[in-house]
Amino acid sequence: MTRRTTLIRNFSILALIIAAALQVSGALTVNPRPDPVSTGGLAPLEVHGAAARGIVERLQGHYRQLRFDDSLSEKVFNRYLRDLDPQRLYFLQEDIQAFDRYRLVMDDQLRKGDLAAGYDIFNLYQQRVSERLEYLLAKLEKGLDELDFGTDGSVLLDRSEEPWAASPEAMDDIWERRLLNAVLSMRLDGVEDDEIADRLKRRYSSQLNRIRQNGPEDVFQIYINALTQTFDPHTSYFTPHNSENFNISMSRSLEGIGAVLQAEDEYTKVVRLVPGGPAAKAGQLKPADRIVGVAQEDQEIVNVIGWRLDEVVNLIRGPKGTSVRLEIIPAGSASEHNTRVVVIERNKVMLEEQAAQKRVIEIERSDDEPLRLGVIRIPAFYLDFDAYHRGDANYTSTTRDVSRLLQALNDEEPGIDGLVIDLRNNGGGSLHEATQLVSLFIGGGPTVQVRDARGRVQVERDKVPGSLYSGPMAVLVNRFSASASEIFAGAMQDYGRAVIVGDYTFGKGTVQTLLPLGHGQLKLTQAKFYRVSGSSNQHLGVVPDVELPYLVDREEIGESALPNALPWDKIDPTQYKPHFNLTPLFSTLREQHDQRLEVNPEFVYVREQLALLQEQREKKAVSLNEKLRRQEQERLENRRLAIENNRRKATGEELLKDMAELRALDEQRALDPESANDGEDDSPDPYLLETGQVLADLVQLLQDKQVAKSN
């Protein structure tokens, strides 16, 4: 044996000894892939593994720098189960125990592009959903007469925190109660039993057909988004098909209804309406409405519960001039089975229809001449990027339009005593335009700070000296004022340039970047906005100085309602010089405001409606006894009728005789755009009028302060 051969043999023996020792100590222990739970047939495509590895790599650049470890794995695991079965209506306790083998290995698998856990869990999910729908259809085949509506039982309205069902029999009981509730809800809504059975059969059959059509791409998208949205709700994966839809919508060339939608549980939920879009103009669709059915023109409505968001969007989209019918569960509805149908004509959302508009309103004062207030409504922060980059001197932008409107208001005789910037329902848009708009009112200085994932802070500044308007101002906002709107409102608040009136704003203070992948795209949160004072708008929103009551549930709408939203925080303020210190005046403004609201019939009505809605939201369960449910509904309807008539009596309108007249009025309000315009017609709405009163109070306080200073 040569010396070289001996050395090789000795090194081989040494390597074996080291390997054996490490295996004993656990250092080289390799976690084998867990045995699958399900026998389902969906499996990832080859391209999905590479895409998963690319997404994991890009997530290292996320603003929230999470480590890929067991803690992250557990978060993804819980998020995936929540996305699939949010109300714990399908998986059994034994299923969850079987899935536990994946709880701490998802991070390792995803780094390697191994998607076994996601597909295995989904396959069993698909099986369990099919079992439940088949159970319901079998119950309906026996007839509604077989159901017991004299029971003393109840059904839970929210099962998201309940234990998983311990057995198939326990799950049967849950679903029988849900079926009883569905039938009861429709009976109380005046639907005949034959129609109830027919509707439910169509609904459950549609859901069953849909669940059986899922393919590998569907599973990949759901599983990967459980990963991305563990980081934050705005980090999302788009499949190649959805990437195309996203790009179309961003270019504003999409022909549809002009609504921003999101998936929530098994429903498609309206997040906001695009200003100037068909849905906003029609006035029939509202944020927080849930879409459960879609029909083309006069065709039969297709049930879309359980459908993917992109599939629902494809059904709603269509050629300009055609109509789409949407079956919706109205926001705040006590039952998911009390639906109504709205009709919207499709059209393009044109940039010019989002343009800022002006008006002048007069605010009556008890002992003085009426105050003339200019109002500029800004539906969106828009910029014609193509014309801007071409160097077109006539490019369209928010700031240029507002400048022109301000100049026109300044040139009017008589002039204006104050200015209201109305940002209600303004979901944002161009950051450039938001900072430019700030510059019209501050005369130089920082406008917003942007902090990236590495902690580096960039300050955007107004470099143009002087301001276009320096008089008293109010900014009117609501829960749907978001992003760029919050940047502008926050700057006005920090500089003391305006009193902020309305509701807490949406609370979106993050910046996203679209990154291409070999298979689809990733929208990644990479930075965060901060105000010049150092405070973030994220999660909290802009807190109004004077608050108005709105029929909006902040637990359902806004950044704080989204799982894993980045938290509120603050950084060091940048150097800026406030124009005024309005804070000492706020207590007086609020006191005078509260006195008006106590006797204003419109806001008394809103407060009473809010109290009633809050009571309904706090209900954990409802009775399944038909007699008790009818009594409960009668009490609820009597309260609603009393609230409506209290307002009508205070405003001198004719009182309604009974619930039949109130239902007819509700239907008219739902279908008549003029009754749901939120101040977009020629007559000022109560919110704008009260904002005008607050601004008039501010004008008076500033004048008194100036007189006292002069004396």
PDB file of C-alpha atoms in Angstrom, residues 135-147 201:
ATOM      1  CA  TYR A 135     -73.793  17.640   3.899  1.00  0.00           C
ATOM      2  CA  LEU A 136     -75.793  20.865   3.409  1.00  0.00           C
ATOM      3  CA  LEU A 137     -77.086  19.853  -0.004  1.00  0.00           C
ATOM      4  CA  ALA A 138     -78.205  16.488   1.400  1.00  0.00           C
ATOM      5  CA  LYS A 139     -80.076  18.313   4.194  1.00  0.00           C
ATOM      6  CA  LEU A 140     -81.800  20.581   1.690  1.00  0.00           C
ATOM      7  CA  GLU A 141     -82.840  17.620  -0.448  1.00  0.00           C
ATOM      8  CA  LYS A 142     -84.841  16.297   2.511  1.00  0.00           C
ATOM      9  CA  GLY A 143     -86.797  19.575   2.600  1.00  0.00           C
ATOM     10  CA  LEU A 144     -87.030  22.493   5.010  1.00  0.00           C
ATOM     11  CA  ASP A 145     -89.862  20.744   6.877  1.00  0.00           C
ATOM     12  CA  GLU A 146     -87.249  18.416   8.374  1.00  0.00           C
ATOM     13  CA  LEU A 147     -85.549  21.329  10.147  1.00  0.00           C
ATOM     14  CA  LYS A 201     -79.013  24.893  -3.274  1.00  0.00           C
TER      15      LYS A 201
END
